[in-house]
Amino acid sequence: MTQIAIGCDHVGFELKTHIIEHLQSKGYSIKDFGTHSTERTDYPLFGKAVAEAVTSGECEKGILVCGTGVGISIAANKVKGIRAVVCSEPYSALLSRQHNDTNILALGSRVVGRDLALMIVDSWLGGEFEGGRHQRRVDMIE
Ligand code: RB5
């Protein structure tokens, strides 16, 4: 089963906990890189930690949560080999897997509700990269 790295800042902590419970109930193996409370902290720390877990091969994919998903995805995208996408609806999440081979999904806890967040997560995890012409474009990014 896919090993998923997950991380958040203080604003994303509650949604991250909800996502972990959901994924564990579906049998996914989760490695939680924190933060572990709502005490104020800095999202770049967790974006980097999850990104490095993915590029090292320790985890296959990563999920990040901050207030908007923006800052933490920017931090993750600084790590070479990461293609992190911020999504607030399932369609882009699915297409980001099929066309862009995204390896990190970022969510905004202040943007999406809990149920919508889980729909986005499920769409993203269910998407398979289609390769072909999309592989050439992903290679151009690298
Ligand atoms: C924290 O206040 C907030 O800036 C952070 O969670 C995130 O939204 C940054 O992009």
Short mmCIF file of C-alpha atoms and ligand atoms in Angstrom, two decimals:
data_model
loop_
_atom_site.label_atom_id
_atom_site.label_comp_id
_atom_site.label_asym_id
_atom_site.label_seq_id
_atom_site.Cartn_x
_atom_site.Cartn_y
_atom_site.Cartn_z
CA MET A 1 0.00 0.00 0.00
CA THR A 2 1.17 3.52 -0.79
CA GLN A 3 3.16 5.23 1.97
CA ILE A 4 2.07 8.86 2.24
CA ALA A 5 4.01 11.65 3.91
CA ILE A 6 1.81 14.29 5.50
CA GLY A 7 2.53 17.64 7.09
CA CYS A 8 0.91 20.92 8.06
CA ASP A 9 1.34 24.14 9.98
CA HIS A 10 -0.73 25.14 13.01
CA VAL A 11 -3.63 26.34 10.82
CA GLY A 12 -3.74 23.02 9.00
CA PHE A 13 -3.42 20.79 12.04
CA GLU A 14 -7.10 19.92 12.48
CA LEU A 15 -7.70 19.19 8.80
CA LYS A 16 -4.50 17.14 8.65
CA THR A 17 -5.77 14.99 11.55
CA HIS A 18 -9.06 14.45 9.72
CA ILE A 19 -7.23 13.44 6.52
CA ILE A 20 -4.97 11.01 8.41
CA GLU A 21 -7.98 9.28 9.98
CA HIS A 22 -9.65 9.01 6.58
CA LEU A 23 -6.60 7.58 4.86
CA GLN A 24 -5.80 5.14 7.63
CA SER A 25 -9.38 3.84 7.49
CA LYS A 26 -8.76 3.13 3.80
CA GLY A 27 -5.58 1.20 4.59
CA TYR A 28 -2.95 3.77 3.63
CA SER A 29 0.29 3.90 5.57
CA ILE A 30 0.93 7.45 6.82
CA LYS A 31 4.13 9.12 7.99
CA ASP A 32 3.26 12.30 9.88
CA PHE A 33 5.94 15.01 9.77
CA GLY A 34 3.99 17.38 12.03
CA THR A 35 3.19 19.89 13.22
CA HIS A 36 1.44 18.09 16.06
CA SER A 37 -0.64 20.87 17.63
CA THR A 38 -2.25 24.25 16.93
CA GLU A 39 0.68 26.08 18.52
CA ARG A 40 1.96 28.69 16.04
CA THR A 41 4.80 27.52 13.82
CA ASP A 42 6.18 28.08 10.29
CA TYR A 43 4.84 26.24 7.24
CA PRO A 44 8.16 26.10 5.28
CA LEU A 45 9.54 23.60 7.80
CA PHE A 46 6.84 21.08 7.05
CA GLY A 47 6.71 21.70 3.32
CA LYS A 48 10.42 20.91 3.12
CA ALA A 49 10.25 17.84 5.38
CA VAL A 50 7.44 16.23 3.40
CA ALA A 51 9.05 17.15 0.07
CA GLU A 52 12.34 15.54 1.09
CA ALA A 53 10.54 12.40 2.24
CA VAL A 54 9.08 12.12 -1.26
CA THR A 55 12.25 12.87 -3.25
CA SER A 56 14.29 10.48 -1.06
CA GLY A 57 11.84 7.68 -1.86
CA GLU A 58 10.90 7.22 1.80
CA CYS A 59 7.31 8.02 0.84
CA GLU A 60 5.62 7.75 -2.56
CA LYS A 61 3.44 10.85 -2.29
CA GLY A 62 2.88 13.76 0.08
CA ILE A 63 -0.04 15.79 1.39
CA LEU A 64 0.36 19.24 2.95
CA VAL A 65 -2.09 21.55 4.70
CA CYS A 66 -1.75 25.20 5.71
CA GLY A 67 -4.28 28.03 5.78
CA THR A 68 -4.47 28.40 2.01
CA GLY A 69 -2.18 25.61 0.83
CA VAL A 70 -0.17 28.28 -0.95
CA GLY A 71 2.83 28.90 1.28
CA ILE A 72 3.42 25.25 2.09
CA SER A 73 3.22 24.25 -1.59
CA ILE A 74 5.68 26.98 -2.59
CA ALA A 75 8.08 25.65 0.04
CA ALA A 76 7.67 22.07 -1.20
CA ASN A 77 8.19 23.11 -4.82
CA LYS A 78 11.63 24.48 -3.93
CA VAL A 79 12.83 20.89 -3.50
CA LYS A 80 14.07 19.51 -6.83
CA GLY A 81 11.83 16.75 -8.15
CA ILE A 82 8.71 17.98 -6.38
CA ARG A 83 5.59 18.88 -8.31
CA ALA A 84 3.19 20.16 -5.67
CA VAL A 85 -0.30 21.34 -6.59
CA VAL A 86 -2.72 23.40 -4.50
CA CYS A 87 -6.30 22.32 -5.12
CA SER A 88 -9.68 23.45 -3.87
CA GLU A 89 -11.71 21.12 -6.10
CA PRO A 90 -11.35 17.47 -7.22
CA TYR A 91 -11.11 18.00 -11.01
CA SER A 92 -7.77 19.80 -10.92
CA ALA A 93 -6.51 17.32 -8.33
CA LEU A 94 -7.24 14.39 -10.67
CA LEU A 95 -5.86 16.10 -13.78
CA SER A 96 -2.73 17.15 -11.90
CA ARG A 97 -1.98 13.46 -11.42
CA GLN A 98 -2.94 12.38 -14.94
CA HIS A 99 -1.12 15.16 -16.82
CA ASN A 100 1.44 16.65 -14.44
CA ASP A 101 2.41 13.64 -12.32
CA THR A 102 2.10 15.73 -9.16
CA ASN A 103 3.71 14.10 -6.17
CA ILE A 104 2.40 16.43 -3.47
CA LEU A 105 -1.14 17.71 -2.90
CA ALA A 106 -1.59 20.89 -0.86
CA LEU A 107 -4.86 21.99 0.70
CA GLY A 108 -6.03 25.13 2.44
CA SER A 109 -7.85 24.51 5.69
CA ARG A 110 -9.31 28.02 5.48
CA VAL A 111 -10.46 27.39 1.92
CA VAL A 112 -12.04 23.94 1.77
CA GLY A 113 -14.38 22.20 4.21
CA ARG A 114 -13.58 18.80 5.66
CA ASP A 115 -15.76 16.76 3.29
CA LEU A 116 -14.56 18.58 0.20
CA ALA A 117 -10.95 18.12 1.34
CA LEU A 118 -11.46 14.35 1.49
CA MET A 119 -13.03 14.33 -1.99
CA ILE A 120 -10.00 16.19 -3.31
CA VAL A 121 -7.60 13.79 -1.56
CA ASP A 122 -9.43 10.74 -2.94
CA SER A 123 -9.51 12.15 -6.48
CA TRP A 124 -5.82 12.96 -6.34
CA LEU A 125 -4.78 9.57 -4.96
CA GLY A 126 -6.97 7.80 -7.51
CA GLY A 127 -5.35 9.53 -10.48
CA GLU A 128 -2.69 7.69 -12.50
CA PHE A 129 -0.11 9.55 -14.56
CA GLU A 130 -0.84 9.01 -18.26
CA GLY A 131 2.75 9.44 -19.50
CA GLY A 132 3.22 9.86 -23.28
CA ARG A 133 3.12 13.52 -24.33
CA HIS A 134 2.69 14.47 -20.68
CA GLN A 135 5.97 12.79 -19.75
CA ARG A 136 7.82 14.95 -22.27
CA ARG A 137 6.36 18.08 -20.70
CA VAL A 138 7.14 16.96 -17.17
CA ASP A 139 10.71 16.26 -18.33
CA MET A 140 10.88 19.82 -19.68
CA ILE A 141 9.97 21.14 -16.23
CA GLU A 142 12.78 19.11 -14.66
C1 RB5 B 1 -0.55 31.22 8.68
O1 RB5 B 1 -1.18 32.32 9.26
C2 RB5 B 1 -0.80 31.19 7.18
O2 RB5 B 1 -0.09 32.23 6.59
C3 RB5 B 1 -0.43 29.86 6.59
O3 RB5 B 1 -1.18 28.84 7.17
C4 RB5 B 1 -0.65 29.71 5.10
O4 RB5 B 1 -1.93 30.08 4.73
C5 RB5 B 1 0.38 30.32 4.26
O5 RB5 B 1 0.35 30.23 3.01
#
